[in-house]
Amino acid sequence: MQALIVVALAAIFQYAQAQVAAYGQCGGSGYSGSTSCTSGYACTSQNAYYYQCVPGSATSTTTSKATSSSTTTTTTTSKSTTLTTTTTSKSTAQSTSQTSTSTGSTCTGTFSAISASNFVAKLHPGWNLGNTLDAIPNEGSWNNAAVVASTFATVQDAGFNGVRIPVTYAYHFTGSSPDWTVDPAWLQRVSDVVDMSTSLGLYTIVNVHHDSWIWADVTASGANLTMIEEKFYRLWYQIGTKLACKSSLVAFESINEPPCTDSTHGAEINKLNKIFLQAINDAGGFQFPACGQPLVCGAIWLFKSLRYPVPLLQSLGKTIWGSDADKATVSSDFQLLRNNFTDVPIILGEYDASPTNTEPAGRWKYVDEVVLSALGLNFACILWDNGLDHLNRDTATWRDPNSISMITKSTASTSNSLPDSTEDASATTQSSSAYIFHEYGTEVTQQSLPFVFNGNTLSSITDSAGSTLTSGTDYSVSGSNIIFTASYLSKHITSTTSPGIIANLTLKFSGGDSSPVVQLVQWKTPTLSSKTAVASSVSGSDLSIPITWGGLPRIAAVKALTTSGTYLVDDWTVYLGPLQQARTTYSSQYNWDSSNVILTSSAISSVISAGVTTVFTFEFFPRDNGVVNAVNFTLTV
Ligand SMILES: *[C@@H]1O[C@H](CO)[C@@H](O)[C@H](O)[C@H]1NC(C)=O
Ligand SMILES: *[C@@H]1O[C@H](CO)[C@@H](O)[C@H](O)[C@H]1NC(C)=O
Ligand SMILES: *[C@@H]1O[C@H](CO)[C@@H](O)[C@H](O)[C@H]1NC(C)=O
Ligand SMILES: *[C@@H]1O[C@H](CO)[C@@H](O)[C@H](O)[C@H]1NC(C)=O
């Protein structure tokens, strides 16, 4: 499953006892809150677990006890953006006066009470066990083997304090209505994986993940909401029962990224959140006053339009990130969220710029902006990692140690030094100081790389063999530029050195947590083993075209222009900058491996349905808008 760059935002809030707001819960099994609805709404039975304030007049007069805390229930339409708020289940640390309504497990042992804000503060920095227990239909079905305990140790060693464990239950039900029994072996597996995490002292969030768009999609046409509510209650009751006696290191998140396009859906999702809380409470466990109880996180869609603060780098040719506008999109969205929840602990549940398919200078600027902006507003951040992105679980190595260092070490006041790069979306070429690019066949001359020093000074540069470069002889710093001398570069390359990554230079600075690796790359235009194919004869599967790479062994972008001059896909990209116009999207339309560039079957289908011969221009780094560092491949009809 290709990782989208996804942001899930989670927050934690405390319930206020109040007159129940529109669409709020006002009764049901185990419910002990107010049964009085806000003006114009009546408390109406939805099912045994849930009475809700719906428009209408109350049949009996009730006395309002408190002012209401309004809950916004409008929604966002972005599939990739999740805004969840979380709540502590009703007792948490201050649980001494709780009236127990639970019917489930009774735990022995001890429980260290913890407040929501304390949990969230300790969770940071967090890491997602992506594409694993959430895989469909089963763990192991996607790109990751069954997770092993040592993976959690690797994550902790890197400096992470928390883990989010997404879990999909959709294909693990063994019973139907009304019990919706979940396979006990699956619940045991979830419990075992939670133990792998908590046994190391990692703060751990467990959720209900892709169920959100399988059986629990409240937006689906003909969705049986009664069934969804019943099943959701039963699911969380069983999860709650299974995990009831774990420690205060465990928290629950109601549901991941529930589809939602209008306020009716928002109200229904709020309802599911309350059902979830009820189910967790009913399941018992560490929720008696003597023991306190685990934290519970719920999901409520709050913002009408939380804009997507992420560079879908490599999507639609976007390989540039870091302009003031890009950064403001992140920081202002975070600020709006914080303004809406001034005293609520907030978790950024997923964010990611994958090292496998993003340009490093833009990626590091993004990581720096997201993490520092989030920390400045006291958000906890949980990195998304689908197994192909950051941690190579087989070798226990991180693919981009610099991102991990900034994520795990930076605080809100950190100033990181970063390679500079093109930030202007209207540019026709792209520079990046994450690379020293030298073109094959040209003279080796000194190269000057602009850096954003951010108040630090350069301390050292070390090559892959561990040798330290000599300041003054091998390089010098002038203003905001690091200049590599011709004599140093000539030790590695001549004009005819074979193209490829020649050296990796690690830079260290006097402050901050960024130690970027700058790669010396000898490049020339790659060559393809064939330049054309007939679309109809290669349709039905992906087309691999052997390539002789000419530097970095990866694609930067792919343009798809029909011979009639139209864009094959996404013709609206005409409104984007020159390096994005007519560009296609990684994974949807193209991919690559160590020796091929790949056009997907979907791209081939698009040509067949357009009925027009199409030229695919494969572009490489350094990007020059297809002038030199690009090759064409034509699919004819
Ligand atoms: C909806 O689900 C409920 C609970 O499972 C069930 O009793 C009812 O028959 C379902 N309604 C329809 C129309 O299928
Ligand atoms: C709360 O969020 C909404 C939606 O993004 C935004 O319009 C509003 O300005 C925010 N409220 C505050 C006080 O910032
Ligand atoms: C440089 O790092 C890359 C990984 O990014 C690695 O594949 C390559 O072998 C390294 N090259 C040298 C010369 O160390
Ligand atoms: C690719 O083909 C287009 C015409 O479709 C042409 O303008 C462009 O120069 C070609 N690029 C390369 C790198 O051959």
CSV table of N, CA, C and O in Angstrom, one decimal, residues 18-20 34-37 58 60-66:
chain,number,residue,atom,x,y,z
A,18,ALA,N,-22.9,19.3,31.5
A,18,ALA,CA,-23.6,20.5,31.0
A,18,ALA,C,-24.9,20.1,30.4
A,18,ALA,O,-25.2,18.9,30.3
A,19,GLN,N,-25.7,21.1,30.1
A,19,GLN,CA,-26.9,20.8,29.3
A,19,GLN,C,-26.3,20.2,28.0
A,19,GLN,O,-25.4,20.7,27.4
A,20,VAL,N,-27.0,19.1,27.5
A,20,VAL,CA,-26.4,18.4,26.4
A,20,VAL,C,-26.6,19.2,25.1
A,20,VAL,O,-27.7,19.7,24.8
A,34,SER,N,-25.9,14.3,32.0
A,34,SER,CA,-27.1,15.1,31.9
A,34,SER,C,-28.1,14.5,30.8
A,34,SER,O,-27.6,14.0,29.8
A,35,THR,N,-29.4,14.5,31.1
A,35,THR,CA,-30.4,14.0,30.2
A,35,THR,C,-31.1,15.2,29.6
A,35,THR,O,-32.1,15.0,28.9
A,36,SER,N,-30.6,16.4,29.9
A,36,SER,CA,-31.3,17.6,29.4
A,36,SER,C,-30.7,18.2,28.2
A,36,SER,O,-29.5,18.4,28.1
A,37,CYS,N,-31.5,18.3,27.1
A,37,CYS,CA,-30.9,18.8,25.9
A,37,CYS,C,-31.0,20.3,25.8
A,37,CYS,O,-31.8,20.9,26.4
A,58,ALA,N,-38.8,18.9,23.9
A,58,ALA,CA,-38.7,17.9,25.0
A,58,ALA,C,-40.2,17.6,25.4
A,58,ALA,O,-41.0,18.5,25.4
A,60,SER,N,-40.8,16.5,28.5
A,60,SER,CA,-41.0,16.9,29.9
A,60,SER,C,-40.0,18.0,30.1
A,60,SER,O,-39.0,18.2,29.5
A,61,THR,N,-40.3,18.8,31.1
A,61,THR,CA,-39.5,19.9,31.4
A,61,THR,C,-38.3,19.5,32.3
A,61,THR,O,-38.4,18.7,33.2
A,62,THR,N,-37.1,19.9,31.9
A,62,THR,CA,-35.9,19.6,32.6
A,62,THR,C,-35.3,20.9,33.1
A,62,THR,O,-35.5,22.0,32.5
A,63,THR,N,-34.5,20.8,34.1
A,63,THR,CA,-33.8,22.0,34.6
A,63,THR,C,-32.4,22.0,34.1
A,63,THR,O,-31.6,21.1,34.2
A,64,SER,N,-32.1,23.1,33.5
A,64,SER,CA,-30.7,23.3,33.0
A,64,SER,C,-29.8,23.5,34.1
A,64,SER,O,-30.0,24.3,35.0
A,65,LYS,N,-28.7,22.8,34.2
A,65,LYS,CA,-27.7,22.8,35.3
A,65,LYS,C,-26.5,23.7,35.0
A,65,LYS,O,-25.9,24.2,35.9
A,66,ALA,N,-26.1,23.8,33.8
A,66,ALA,CA,-24.8,24.4,33.5
A,66,ALA,C,-24.9,25.0,32.1
A,66,ALA,O,-25.7,24.7,31.3
